[in-house]
Amino acid sequence: ADALVTVSDIRTGRHDGYDRVVLELGGTGTPGWDVRYVDQAYGQGTGDPLEVAGEAVLQVTVTGAGYPFDTGVDEWAGPDPLPGNGTRTVTEVVWDATFEGTSVALIGTTGEAPFRVYALEDPTRVVVEVADLG
């Protein structure tokens, strides 16, 4: 409830046994998140379908999000989509937007692989690690 953050950067990377997607946040407070596989990606506010490369889509919703004019932090501006950086399971990350207190990024994957999510501080980051399939 105390968070007012803006996604300032998104990065992908490869590690032994998994791919990592990092959403870096600027602003104040501790953000929340909801991460889950969805059947279809839709844009916030518009409801328009979004194209995400891959066999599955992992939707990352950051709560406690604010617009740049509220946080003083420039919002991430791309590239959109962001291709996986030498990744095995993550195909790309599509940035949806910030709308009514939430920011959404959509991670394309080669299938519904197990994942974990956690936060880091200094700077504030929401980290999604997607396990290798097979």
PDB file of C-alpha atoms in Angstrom:
ATOM      1  CA  ALA A   1       0.000   0.000   0.000  1.00  0.00           C
ATOM      2  CA  ASP A   2       2.973   2.335   0.496  1.00  0.00           C
ATOM      3  CA  ALA A   3       4.437   1.833  -2.985  1.00  0.00           C
ATOM      4  CA  LEU A   4       4.600   4.386  -5.774  1.00  0.00           C
ATOM      5  CA  VAL A   5       7.075   3.009  -8.323  1.00  0.00           C
ATOM      6  CA  THR A   6       7.778   3.196 -12.045  1.00  0.00           C
ATOM      7  CA  VAL A   7       9.437   0.461 -14.142  1.00  0.00           C
ATOM      8  CA  SER A   8      12.642   2.149 -15.328  1.00  0.00           C
ATOM      9  CA  ASP A   9      14.441  -0.793 -16.956  1.00  0.00           C
ATOM     10  CA  ILE A  10      13.825  -4.367 -18.103  1.00  0.00           C
ATOM     11  CA  ARG A  11      16.645  -6.860 -18.686  1.00  0.00           C
ATOM     12  CA  THR A  12      16.882 -10.512 -19.688  1.00  0.00           C
ATOM     13  CA  GLY A  13      19.741 -12.905 -19.095  1.00  0.00           C
ATOM     14  CA  ARG A  14      20.797 -16.514 -19.159  1.00  0.00           C
ATOM     15  CA  HIS A  15      21.966 -18.478 -16.103  1.00  0.00           C
ATOM     16  CA  ASP A  16      22.742 -22.146 -15.488  1.00  0.00           C
ATOM     17  CA  GLY A  17      19.365 -23.929 -15.617  1.00  0.00           C
ATOM     18  CA  TYR A  18      17.140 -20.864 -15.992  1.00  0.00           C
ATOM     19  CA  ASP A  19      16.515 -17.518 -17.672  1.00  0.00           C
ATOM     20  CA  ARG A  20      16.084 -14.322 -15.664  1.00  0.00           C
ATOM     21  CA  VAL A  21      13.929 -11.268 -16.372  1.00  0.00           C
ATOM     22  CA  VAL A  22      14.542  -8.225 -14.171  1.00  0.00           C
ATOM     23  CA  LEU A  23      12.160  -5.277 -13.853  1.00  0.00           C
ATOM     24  CA  GLU A  24      14.017  -2.405 -12.224  1.00  0.00           C
ATOM     25  CA  LEU A  25      11.846   0.088 -10.365  1.00  0.00           C
ATOM     26  CA  GLY A  26      12.349   3.640  -9.177  1.00  0.00           C
ATOM     27  CA  GLY A  27      10.212   5.566  -6.724  1.00  0.00           C
ATOM     28  CA  THR A  28       9.207   4.848  -3.147  1.00  0.00           C
ATOM     29  CA  GLY A  29       7.878   1.915  -1.157  1.00  0.00           C
ATOM     30  CA  THR A  30       7.802  -1.808  -1.750  1.00  0.00           C
ATOM     31  CA  PRO A  31       5.921  -2.977  -4.852  1.00  0.00           C
ATOM     32  CA  GLY A  32       3.727  -6.032  -4.993  1.00  0.00           C
ATOM     33  CA  TRP A  33       3.386  -8.423  -7.897  1.00  0.00           C
ATOM     34  CA  ASP A  34       1.203 -11.071  -9.441  1.00  0.00           C
ATOM     35  CA  VAL A  35       2.838 -13.449 -11.915  1.00  0.00           C
ATOM     36  CA  ARG A  36       0.974 -16.186 -13.769  1.00  0.00           C
ATOM     37  CA  TYR A  37       0.589 -17.874 -17.117  1.00  0.00           C
ATOM     38  CA  VAL A  38      -2.308 -16.523 -19.178  1.00  0.00           C
ATOM     39  CA  ASP A  39      -4.076 -18.031 -22.194  1.00  0.00           C
ATOM     40  CA  GLN A  40      -3.957 -14.724 -24.106  1.00  0.00           C
ATOM     41  CA  ALA A  41      -2.231 -11.387 -23.469  1.00  0.00           C
ATOM     42  CA  TYR A  42      -4.459  -8.310 -23.479  1.00  0.00           C
ATOM     43  CA  GLY A  43      -3.562  -4.643 -23.138  1.00  0.00           C
ATOM     44  CA  GLN A  44      -4.577  -2.906 -19.925  1.00  0.00           C
ATOM     45  CA  GLY A  45      -7.297  -0.348 -20.439  1.00  0.00           C
ATOM     46  CA  THR A  46      -7.925  -1.264 -24.090  1.00  0.00           C
ATOM     47  CA  GLY A  47      -8.516  -4.995 -23.859  1.00  0.00           C
ATOM     48  CA  ASP A  48      -6.818  -5.360 -27.254  1.00  0.00           C
ATOM     49  CA  PRO A  49      -4.964  -8.656 -27.826  1.00  0.00           C
ATOM     50  CA  LEU A  50      -1.175  -8.367 -27.643  1.00  0.00           C
ATOM     51  CA  GLU A  51       1.204 -10.508 -29.681  1.00  0.00           C
ATOM     52  CA  VAL A  52       3.892 -12.249 -27.631  1.00  0.00           C
ATOM     53  CA  ALA A  53       6.310 -14.665 -29.322  1.00  0.00           C
ATOM     54  CA  GLY A  54       6.465 -18.128 -27.789  1.00  0.00           C
ATOM     55  CA  GLU A  55       4.268 -21.068 -26.848  1.00  0.00           C
ATOM     56  CA  ALA A  56       3.207 -19.595 -23.471  1.00  0.00           C
ATOM     57  CA  VAL A  57       2.801 -16.133 -21.933  1.00  0.00           C
ATOM     58  CA  LEU A  58       3.831 -15.312 -18.369  1.00  0.00           C
ATOM     59  CA  GLN A  59       2.079 -12.113 -17.284  1.00  0.00           C
ATOM     60  CA  VAL A  60       3.967 -10.007 -14.726  1.00  0.00           C
ATOM     61  CA  THR A  61       1.803  -7.414 -12.976  1.00  0.00           C
ATOM     62  CA  VAL A  62       3.588  -4.968 -10.677  1.00  0.00           C
ATOM     63  CA  THR A  63       1.291  -3.274  -8.154  1.00  0.00           C
ATOM     64  CA  GLY A  64       1.890   0.065  -6.507  1.00  0.00           C
ATOM     65  CA  ALA A  65       2.847   1.524  -9.883  1.00  0.00           C
ATOM     66  CA  GLY A  66       2.793   5.231 -10.599  1.00  0.00           C
ATOM     67  CA  TYR A  67       3.205   7.377 -13.668  1.00  0.00           C
ATOM     68  CA  PRO A  68       6.514   9.190 -14.212  1.00  0.00           C
ATOM     69  CA  PHE A  69       4.943  12.540 -13.292  1.00  0.00           C
ATOM     70  CA  ASP A  70       4.019  11.008  -9.885  1.00  0.00           C
ATOM     71  CA  THR A  71       7.334   9.238  -9.176  1.00  0.00           C
ATOM     72  CA  GLY A  72       9.874  11.464 -10.922  1.00  0.00           C
ATOM     73  CA  VAL A  73      11.254   8.323 -12.631  1.00  0.00           C
ATOM     74  CA  ASP A  74      11.354   7.919 -16.427  1.00  0.00           C
ATOM     75  CA  GLU A  75       9.365   4.872 -17.548  1.00  0.00           C
ATOM     76  CA  TRP A  76      11.119   2.152 -19.554  1.00  0.00           C
ATOM     77  CA  ALA A  77      10.924   3.023 -23.245  1.00  0.00           C
ATOM     78  CA  GLY A  78      12.049  -0.119 -25.008  1.00  0.00           C
ATOM     79  CA  PRO A  79      13.031  -1.816 -27.197  1.00  0.00           C
ATOM     80  CA  ASP A  80       9.571  -3.322 -27.309  1.00  0.00           C
ATOM     81  CA  PRO A  81       9.470  -6.224 -27.629  1.00  0.00           C
ATOM     82  CA  LEU A  82      12.706  -6.875 -25.784  1.00  0.00           C
ATOM     83  CA  PRO A  83      14.323 -10.031 -27.215  1.00  0.00           C
ATOM     84  CA  GLY A  84      15.750 -12.661 -24.899  1.00  0.00           C
ATOM     85  CA  ASN A  85      19.482 -12.060 -24.397  1.00  0.00           C
ATOM     86  CA  GLY A  86      20.956 -15.484 -25.159  1.00  0.00           C
ATOM     87  CA  THR A  87      18.055 -17.040 -23.276  1.00  0.00           C
ATOM     88  CA  ARG A  88      16.802 -20.602 -23.717  1.00  0.00           C
ATOM     89  CA  THR A  89      13.207 -20.515 -22.423  1.00  0.00           C
ATOM     90  CA  VAL A  90      12.358 -16.793 -22.527  1.00  0.00           C
ATOM     91  CA  THR A  91      11.631 -15.692 -26.099  1.00  0.00           C
ATOM     92  CA  GLU A  92      10.905 -12.003 -25.499  1.00  0.00           C
ATOM     93  CA  VAL A  93       9.372  -9.474 -23.114  1.00  0.00           C
ATOM     94  CA  VAL A  94       6.510  -7.268 -24.306  1.00  0.00           C
ATOM     95  CA  TRP A  95       5.809  -4.104 -22.314  1.00  0.00           C
ATOM     96  CA  ASP A  96       2.125  -3.319 -21.957  1.00  0.00           C
ATOM     97  CA  ALA A  97       1.918  -0.146 -19.874  1.00  0.00           C
ATOM     98  CA  THR A  98       1.134   1.445 -16.563  1.00  0.00           C
ATOM     99  CA  PHE A  99      -2.584   1.843 -15.937  1.00  0.00           C
ATOM    100  CA  GLU A 100      -4.549   2.496 -12.741  1.00  0.00           C
ATOM    101  CA  GLY A 101      -1.783   1.520 -10.315  1.00  0.00           C
ATOM    102  CA  THR A 102      -0.375  -1.501 -12.134  1.00  0.00           C
ATOM    103  CA  SER A 103       2.375  -2.040 -14.711  1.00  0.00           C
ATOM    104  CA  VAL A 104       2.353  -5.142 -16.900  1.00  0.00           C
ATOM    105  CA  ALA A 105       5.119  -6.943 -18.764  1.00  0.00           C
ATOM    106  CA  LEU A 106       4.457 -10.126 -20.714  1.00  0.00           C
ATOM    107  CA  ILE A 107       7.172 -12.763 -20.917  1.00  0.00           C
ATOM    108  CA  GLY A 108       6.994 -15.097 -23.893  1.00  0.00           C
ATOM    109  CA  THR A 109       8.326 -18.589 -23.160  1.00  0.00           C
ATOM    110  CA  THR A 110       8.854 -21.819 -25.080  1.00  0.00           C
ATOM    111  CA  GLY A 111       6.269 -23.507 -22.804  1.00  0.00           C
ATOM    112  CA  GLU A 112       4.763 -23.340 -19.316  1.00  0.00           C
ATOM    113  CA  ALA A 113       8.002 -23.769 -17.402  1.00  0.00           C
ATOM    114  CA  PRO A 114       8.243 -23.537 -13.608  1.00  0.00           C
ATOM    115  CA  PHE A 115       9.197 -20.062 -12.357  1.00  0.00           C
ATOM    116  CA  ARG A 116       9.898 -18.130  -9.189  1.00  0.00           C
ATOM    117  CA  VAL A 117       9.560 -14.453  -8.339  1.00  0.00           C
ATOM    118  CA  TYR A 118      11.258 -12.344  -5.696  1.00  0.00           C
ATOM    119  CA  ALA A 119      12.228  -8.750  -4.933  1.00  0.00           C
ATOM    120  CA  LEU A 120      15.656  -7.206  -4.474  1.00  0.00           C
ATOM    121  CA  GLU A 121      16.573  -3.795  -3.056  1.00  0.00           C
ATOM    122  CA  ASP A 122      19.107  -1.030  -3.817  1.00  0.00           C
ATOM    123  CA  PRO A 123      17.840  -0.582  -6.493  1.00  0.00           C
ATOM    124  CA  THR A 124      14.348  -2.051  -6.174  1.00  0.00           C
ATOM    125  CA  ARG A 125      13.811  -4.911  -8.622  1.00  0.00           C
ATOM    126  CA  VAL A 126      11.218  -7.600  -9.270  1.00  0.00           C
ATOM    127  CA  VAL A 127      13.019 -10.701 -10.552  1.00  0.00           C
ATOM    128  CA  VAL A 128      11.373 -13.550 -12.479  1.00  0.00           C
ATOM    129  CA  GLU A 129      13.409 -16.714 -13.009  1.00  0.00           C
ATOM    130  CA  VAL A 130      12.021 -19.208 -15.542  1.00  0.00           C
ATOM    131  CA  ALA A 131      13.408 -22.759 -15.420  1.00  0.00           C
ATOM    132  CA  ASP A 132      14.653 -24.576 -18.485  1.00  0.00           C
ATOM    133  CA  LEU A 133      12.185 -26.999 -20.046  1.00  0.00           C
ATOM    134  CA  GLY A 134      13.402 -30.528 -20.506  1.00  0.00           C
TER     135      GLY A 134
END
